[in-house]
């Protein structure tokens, strides 16, 4: 028999793989490959996915890493997280508007200071890595300088991130607001400096929410979205019933909350709307038509008592869904824990979300929300090797639960409720190690 010519690759990762083949939320396709492997080139591109034995026949690797007791799965994608709120998790006793005023605006002012931004921004990405998250869509403070510092940290840490400075020109402390023209200049400076850098850093226009933005601010941001085609858009929508009343009062001519964004050209396939709990059927239909994406933030919704996200209504309209931690209203940096909360919320609604759907939300659903599905979201030839390695054998009670388990889906599901940071053994972005347990 003629010997097969082997391709040379930079490295092979060996271990059990959990993956999601290119699929949709409605029909997610979860797969386990025991003793699997990824062949990766020097740029971090995946050249092969399969069993270790089959890949060894095809590839000759310069380096091989065997994660013997562990599972390799795609790095998670957090589609809604606030950097300047990382030290405000767990502030007692308020719902959204009171919580913003009492705890969050003062903290965002403190975190606008360059010294604070410098002190915490590298910790921020490290915390994400320690929880298995490799890509995030991040709201920074309203300050351009501290947002620049956050970008620098993302660059240095190796993270894949889309970051935006928050835009506000009303109903917030004066020091946090910017005039429309200042905001335009600052946003454009950050876009030209960072959008597309290293192939893994991008900019997102970030009106905080329509109560904090005048019509002129929203109009200016809509014009920037039109001008800078690849730039993403992120904001909050329909999270809390008092917030919706406030929008009605502030925008008496708008037919509903969604219109306050729609009328200014802020809704398209590059927009991620966080929460969407109380959206009306007309709003949901228009979101579907405009191909707007949803970030569901379950731990935040439970913590602030905002409401129970009606996942089935969005799924019926085939609207792309993903998950966000929404730190600091959210109570965990971990998307593992967040997926557990997403499941619990649907139980409270007497609805189900399957385990494969949960896996999809934190991987391919997140990648699609950010327009990064050609690069990340699952293990597929041609995509980037963004990988988290979880060693479930480290925790006795989880190990016992896993060993009793019949299916890979059940094993993944049990991890959501047992998750602890020290289970994450290593994390890679573009095939490069960005985090490892000591
Ligand atoms: N709506 C406007 N700003 C915020 C925020 O910082 N967090 C949450 N959860 N909702 C918001
Ligand atoms: Zn938020």
PDB file of N, CA and C in Angstrom, residues 217-263:
ATOM      1  N   UNK A 217     -27.903  62.344  20.175  1.00  0.00           N
ATOM      2  CA  UNK A 217     -26.834  61.356  20.439  1.00  0.00           C
ATOM      3  C   UNK A 217     -27.118  60.071  19.638  1.00  0.00           C
ATOM      4  N   UNK A 218     -28.374  59.617  19.677  1.00  0.00           N
ATOM      5  CA  UNK A 218     -28.719  58.385  18.957  1.00  0.00           C
ATOM      6  C   UNK A 218     -28.541  58.577  17.449  1.00  0.00           C
ATOM      7  N   UNK A 219     -28.894  59.765  16.979  1.00  0.00           N
ATOM      8  CA  UNK A 219     -28.768  60.042  15.542  1.00  0.00           C
ATOM      9  C   UNK A 219     -27.287  60.001  15.126  1.00  0.00           C
ATOM     10  N   UNK A 220     -26.457  60.656  15.921  1.00  0.00           N
ATOM     11  CA  UNK A 220     -25.018  60.672  15.617  1.00  0.00           C
ATOM     12  C   UNK A 220     -24.461  59.236  15.601  1.00  0.00           C
ATOM     13  N   UNK A 221     -24.855  58.426  16.568  1.00  0.00           N
ATOM     14  CA  UNK A 221     -24.334  57.039  16.628  1.00  0.00           C
ATOM     15  C   UNK A 221     -24.841  56.221  15.442  1.00  0.00           C
ATOM     16  N   UNK A 222     -26.088  56.464  15.037  1.00  0.00           N
ATOM     17  CA  UNK A 222     -26.636  55.791  13.853  1.00  0.00           C
ATOM     18  C   UNK A 222     -25.839  56.174  12.605  1.00  0.00           C
ATOM     19  N   UNK A 223     -25.431  57.444  12.533  1.00  0.00           N
ATOM     20  CA  UNK A 223     -24.631  57.879  11.369  1.00  0.00           C
ATOM     21  C   UNK A 223     -23.244  57.222  11.387  1.00  0.00           C
ATOM     22  N   UNK A 224     -22.678  57.095  12.588  1.00  0.00           N
ATOM     23  CA  UNK A 224     -21.364  56.399  12.663  1.00  0.00           C
ATOM     24  C   UNK A 224     -21.501  54.934  12.253  1.00  0.00           C
ATOM     25  N   UNK A 225     -22.626  54.325  12.635  1.00  0.00           N
ATOM     26  CA  UNK A 225     -22.850  52.912  12.273  1.00  0.00           C
ATOM     27  C   UNK A 225     -22.925  52.763  10.756  1.00  0.00           C
ATOM     28  N   UNK A 226     -23.515  53.751  10.112  1.00  0.00           N
ATOM     29  CA  UNK A 226     -23.649  53.756   8.666  1.00  0.00           C
ATOM     30  C   UNK A 226     -22.282  53.951   7.994  1.00  0.00           C
ATOM     31  N   UNK A 227     -21.504  54.855   8.584  1.00  0.00           N
ATOM     32  CA  UNK A 227     -20.195  55.198   8.003  1.00  0.00           C
ATOM     33  C   UNK A 227     -19.168  54.073   8.199  1.00  0.00           C
ATOM     34  N   UNK A 228     -19.158  53.472   9.385  1.00  0.00           N
ATOM     35  CA  UNK A 228     -18.144  52.442   9.690  1.00  0.00           C
ATOM     36  C   UNK A 228     -18.823  51.076   9.642  1.00  0.00           C
ATOM     37  N   UNK A 229     -18.815  50.482   8.466  1.00  0.00           N
ATOM     38  CA  UNK A 229     -19.673  49.316   8.208  1.00  0.00           C
ATOM     39  C   UNK A 229     -19.407  48.097   9.093  1.00  0.00           C
ATOM     40  N   UNK A 230     -18.124  47.842   9.444  1.00  0.00           N
ATOM     41  CA  UNK A 230     -17.851  46.618  10.226  1.00  0.00           C
ATOM     42  C   UNK A 230     -18.042  46.788  11.720  1.00  0.00           C
ATOM     43  N   UNK A 231     -18.190  48.041  12.140  1.00  0.00           N
ATOM     44  CA  UNK A 231     -18.293  48.304  13.575  1.00  0.00           C
ATOM     45  C   UNK A 231     -19.606  47.740  14.111  1.00  0.00           C
ATOM     46  N   UNK A 232     -19.553  47.127  15.314  1.00  0.00           N
ATOM     47  CA  UNK A 232     -20.762  46.546  15.896  1.00  0.00           C
ATOM     48  C   UNK A 232     -21.514  47.600  16.705  1.00  0.00           C
ATOM     49  N   UNK A 233     -22.729  47.238  17.119  1.00  0.00           N
ATOM     50  CA  UNK A 233     -23.563  48.121  17.939  1.00  0.00           C
ATOM     51  C   UNK A 233     -24.060  47.293  19.118  1.00  0.00           C
ATOM     52  N   UNK A 234     -23.973  47.851  20.327  1.00  0.00           N
ATOM     53  CA  UNK A 234     -24.498  47.121  21.493  1.00  0.00           C
ATOM     54  C   UNK A 234     -25.248  48.094  22.393  1.00  0.00           C
ATOM     55  N   UNK A 235     -26.326  47.597  22.976  1.00  0.00           N
ATOM     56  CA  UNK A 235     -27.057  48.404  23.945  1.00  0.00           C
ATOM     57  C   UNK A 235     -27.981  47.509  24.775  1.00  0.00           C
ATOM     58  N   UNK A 236     -28.752  48.158  25.670  1.00  0.00           N
ATOM     59  CA  UNK A 236     -29.745  47.446  26.480  1.00  0.00           C
ATOM     60  C   UNK A 236     -31.125  47.693  25.895  1.00  0.00           C
ATOM     61  N   UNK A 237     -32.006  46.713  26.068  1.00  0.00           N
ATOM     62  CA  UNK A 237     -33.365  46.888  25.558  1.00  0.00           C
ATOM     63  C   UNK A 237     -34.362  46.104  26.402  1.00  0.00           C
ATOM     64  N   UNK A 238     -35.416  46.813  26.830  1.00  0.00           N
ATOM     65  CA  UNK A 238     -36.580  46.183  27.450  1.00  0.00           C
ATOM     66  C   UNK A 238     -36.212  45.203  28.578  1.00  0.00           C
ATOM     67  N   UNK A 239     -35.475  45.754  29.540  1.00  0.00           N
ATOM     68  CA  UNK A 239     -34.994  44.927  30.652  1.00  0.00           C
ATOM     69  C   UNK A 239     -35.948  44.979  31.837  1.00  0.00           C
ATOM     70  N   UNK A 240     -36.575  46.177  32.018  1.00  0.00           N
ATOM     71  CA  UNK A 240     -37.271  46.428  33.278  1.00  0.00           C
ATOM     72  C   UNK A 240     -38.505  47.279  32.986  1.00  0.00           C
ATOM     73  N   UNK A 241     -39.594  47.034  33.701  1.00  0.00           N
ATOM     74  CA  UNK A 241     -40.842  47.736  33.348  1.00  0.00           C
ATOM     75  C   UNK A 241     -40.771  49.246  33.654  1.00  0.00           C
ATOM     76  N   UNK A 242     -40.055  49.657  34.716  1.00  0.00           N
ATOM     77  CA  UNK A 242     -39.899  51.107  34.977  1.00  0.00           C
ATOM     78  C   UNK A 242     -39.086  51.778  33.875  1.00  0.00           C
ATOM     79  N   UNK A 243     -38.097  51.055  33.379  1.00  0.00           N
ATOM     80  CA  UNK A 243     -37.267  51.569  32.279  1.00  0.00           C
ATOM     81  C   UNK A 243     -38.157  51.818  31.043  1.00  0.00           C
ATOM     82  N   UNK A 244     -39.069  50.899  30.775  1.00  0.00           N
ATOM     83  CA  UNK A 244     -39.940  51.030  29.595  1.00  0.00           C
ATOM     84  C   UNK A 244     -40.860  52.255  29.757  1.00  0.00           C
ATOM     85  N   UNK A 245     -41.390  52.453  30.972  1.00  0.00           N
ATOM     86  CA  UNK A 245     -42.223  53.651  31.245  1.00  0.00           C
ATOM     87  C   UNK A 245     -41.422  54.919  31.002  1.00  0.00           C
ATOM     88  N   UNK A 246     -40.173  54.902  31.457  1.00  0.00           N
ATOM     89  CA  UNK A 246     -39.310  56.082  31.303  1.00  0.00           C
ATOM     90  C   UNK A 246     -39.071  56.384  29.823  1.00  0.00           C
ATOM     91  N   UNK A 247     -38.863  55.347  29.048  1.00  0.00           N
ATOM     92  CA  UNK A 247     -38.647  55.538  27.602  1.00  0.00           C
ATOM     93  C   UNK A 247     -39.906  56.177  26.988  1.00  0.00           C
ATOM     94  N   UNK A 248     -41.069  55.712  27.415  1.00  0.00           N
ATOM     95  CA  UNK A 248     -42.335  56.267  26.903  1.00  0.00           C
ATOM     96  C   UNK A 248     -42.424  57.763  27.165  1.00  0.00           C
ATOM     97  N   UNK A 249     -42.000  58.147  28.385  1.00  0.00           N
ATOM     98  CA  UNK A 249     -42.057  59.549  28.789  1.00  0.00           C
ATOM     99  C   UNK A 249     -41.043  60.397  28.008  1.00  0.00           C
ATOM    100  N   UNK A 250     -39.862  59.823  27.812  1.00  0.00           N
ATOM    101  CA  UNK A 250     -38.776  60.589  27.178  1.00  0.00           C
ATOM    102  C   UNK A 250     -38.905  60.654  25.660  1.00  0.00           C
ATOM    103  N   UNK A 251     -39.572  59.667  25.068  1.00  0.00           N
ATOM    104  CA  UNK A 251     -39.725  59.629  23.600  1.00  0.00           C
ATOM    105  C   UNK A 251     -41.215  59.528  23.258  1.00  0.00           C
ATOM    106  N   UNK A 252     -41.998  60.588  23.552  1.00  0.00           N
ATOM    107  CA  UNK A 252     -43.450  60.484  23.384  1.00  0.00           C
ATOM    108  C   UNK A 252     -43.868  60.223  21.931  1.00  0.00           C
ATOM    109  N   UNK A 253     -42.994  60.586  20.994  1.00  0.00           N
ATOM    110  CA  UNK A 253     -43.378  60.383  19.581  1.00  0.00           C
ATOM    111  C   UNK A 253     -43.039  58.973  19.073  1.00  0.00           C
ATOM    112  N   UNK A 254     -42.198  58.263  19.801  1.00  0.00           N
ATOM    113  CA  UNK A 254     -41.833  56.903  19.356  1.00  0.00           C
ATOM    114  C   UNK A 254     -42.957  55.932  19.682  1.00  0.00           C
ATOM    115  N   UNK A 255     -43.256  55.037  18.765  1.00  0.00           N
ATOM    116  CA  UNK A 255     -44.369  54.096  18.972  1.00  0.00           C
ATOM    117  C   UNK A 255     -44.063  53.102  20.079  1.00  0.00           C
ATOM    118  N   UNK A 256     -42.817  52.700  20.200  1.00  0.00           N
ATOM    119  CA  UNK A 256     -42.435  51.791  21.285  1.00  0.00           C
ATOM    120  C   UNK A 256     -40.935  51.929  21.532  1.00  0.00           C
ATOM    121  N   UNK A 257     -40.431  51.144  22.491  1.00  0.00           N
ATOM    122  CA  UNK A 257     -39.007  51.237  22.891  1.00  0.00           C
ATOM    123  C   UNK A 257     -38.097  50.933  21.698  1.00  0.00           C
ATOM    124  N   UNK A 258     -38.408  49.843  20.977  1.00  0.00           N
ATOM    125  CA  UNK A 258     -37.533  49.457  19.863  1.00  0.00           C
ATOM    126  C   UNK A 258     -37.370  50.600  18.852  1.00  0.00           C
ATOM    127  N   UNK A 259     -38.471  51.341  18.624  1.00  0.00           N
ATOM    128  CA  UNK A 259     -38.402  52.448  17.659  1.00  0.00           C
ATOM    129  C   UNK A 259     -37.356  53.490  18.034  1.00  0.00           C
ATOM    130  N   UNK A 260     -37.072  53.633  19.351  1.00  0.00           N
ATOM    131  CA  UNK A 260     -36.082  54.662  19.733  1.00  0.00           C
ATOM    132  C   UNK A 260     -34.692  54.315  19.196  1.00  0.00           C
ATOM    133  N   UNK A 261     -34.444  53.059  18.898  1.00  0.00           N
ATOM    134  CA  UNK A 261     -33.191  52.663  18.229  1.00  0.00           C
ATOM    135  C   UNK A 261     -33.390  52.557  16.708  1.00  0.00           C
ATOM    136  N   UNK A 262     -34.515  51.987  16.338  1.00  0.00           N
ATOM    137  CA  UNK A 262     -34.799  51.713  14.919  1.00  0.00           C
ATOM    138  C   UNK A 262     -34.816  53.019  14.113  1.00  0.00           C
ATOM    139  N   UNK A 263     -35.461  54.044  14.681  1.00  0.00           N
ATOM    140  CA  UNK A 263     -35.621  55.314  13.961  1.00  0.00           C
ATOM    141  C   UNK A 263     -34.286  56.000  13.686  1.00  0.00           C
TER     142      UNK A 263
END
